[in-house]
Short mmCIF file of C-alpha atoms in Angstrom, two decimals:
data_model
loop_
_atom_site.label_atom_id
_atom_site.label_comp_id
_atom_site.label_asym_id
_atom_site.label_seq_id
_atom_site.Cartn_x
_atom_site.Cartn_y
_atom_site.Cartn_z
CA UNK K 28 -31.77 -27.58 -73.74
CA UNK K 29 -29.93 -25.06 -75.90
CA UNK K 30 -28.23 -21.82 -74.89
CA UNK K 31 -31.17 -19.63 -75.89
CA UNK K 32 -33.51 -21.65 -73.69
CA UNK K 33 -30.87 -21.55 -70.94
CA UNK K 34 -30.75 -17.74 -71.09
CA UNK K 35 -34.51 -17.44 -70.68
CA UNK K 36 -34.48 -19.68 -67.61
CA UNK K 37 -31.30 -18.19 -66.13
CA UNK K 38 -32.56 -14.63 -66.47
CA UNK K 39 -35.57 -15.61 -64.38
CA UNK K 40 -33.88 -17.58 -61.59
CA UNK K 41 -30.43 -15.97 -61.12
CA UNK K 42 -29.89 -12.40 -59.94
CA UNK K 43 -26.28 -11.82 -60.99
CA UNK K 44 -24.67 -12.08 -64.40
CA UNK K 45 -21.68 -13.86 -62.85
CA UNK K 46 -23.94 -16.65 -61.62
CA UNK K 47 -25.61 -16.98 -65.03
CA UNK K 48 -22.32 -17.19 -66.90
CA UNK K 49 -20.77 -19.57 -64.38
CA UNK K 50 -23.73 -21.98 -64.42
CA UNK K 51 -23.71 -21.85 -68.22
CA UNK K 52 -20.03 -22.82 -68.23
CA UNK K 53 -20.73 -25.80 -65.95
CA UNK K 54 -23.74 -26.97 -67.99
CA UNK K 55 -22.46 -26.43 -71.54
CA UNK K 56 -18.66 -26.41 -71.27
CA UNK K 57 -18.17 -29.09 -68.64
CA UNK K 58 -16.29 -26.99 -66.10
CA UNK K 59 -16.40 -28.13 -62.51
CA UNK K 60 -18.35 -25.93 -60.12
CA UNK K 61 -15.15 -25.18 -58.22
CA UNK K 62 -13.29 -24.08 -61.35
CA UNK K 63 -16.21 -21.95 -62.55
CA UNK K 64 -16.46 -20.26 -59.13
CA UNK K 65 -12.83 -19.20 -59.38
CA UNK K 66 -13.01 -18.19 -63.04
CA UNK K 67 -16.21 -16.11 -62.79
CA UNK K 68 -15.73 -14.71 -59.27
CA UNK K 69 -18.75 -16.44 -57.74
CA UNK K 70 -18.73 -16.87 -53.93
CA UNK K 71 -17.28 -20.22 -52.88
CA UNK K 72 -19.84 -22.98 -52.35
CA UNK K 73 -22.74 -21.33 -54.16
CA UNK K 74 -22.35 -22.54 -57.71
CA UNK K 75 -23.18 -26.20 -57.20
CA UNK K 76 -26.40 -25.06 -55.50
CA UNK K 77 -27.18 -22.82 -58.48
CA UNK K 78 -26.55 -25.68 -60.92
CA UNK K 79 -28.96 -27.88 -58.95
CA UNK K 80 -31.51 -25.04 -58.94
CA UNK K 81 -31.25 -24.75 -62.72
CA UNK K 82 -31.59 -28.52 -63.21
CA UNK K 83 -34.69 -28.62 -60.96
CA UNK K 84 -36.23 -25.79 -62.98
CA UNK K 85 -35.57 -27.64 -66.26
CA UNK K 86 -37.10 -30.81 -64.83
CA UNK K 87 -40.16 -28.87 -63.71
CA UNK K 88 -40.60 -27.31 -67.15
CA UNK K 89 -40.23 -30.70 -68.84
CA UNK K 90 -42.87 -32.16 -66.53
CA UNK K 91 -45.25 -29.30 -67.29
CA UNK K 92 -44.68 -29.69 -71.03
CA UNK K 93 -45.30 -33.44 -70.84
CA UNK K 94 -48.58 -33.08 -68.92
#
């Protein structure tokens, strides 16, 4: 998954820009969810859930593409 593909998915499943940027930092830059929450002003405890949501969406799309 590259950043362009990430943006297409993130625009669809996340409402706020802060969430999109924070999840991107966790996925592509290796930040921890806790560190990204602090850096991008995302409410505590929500980012790990958003990362899981993104990963489930990617898995779903891969399954659809493989079918």
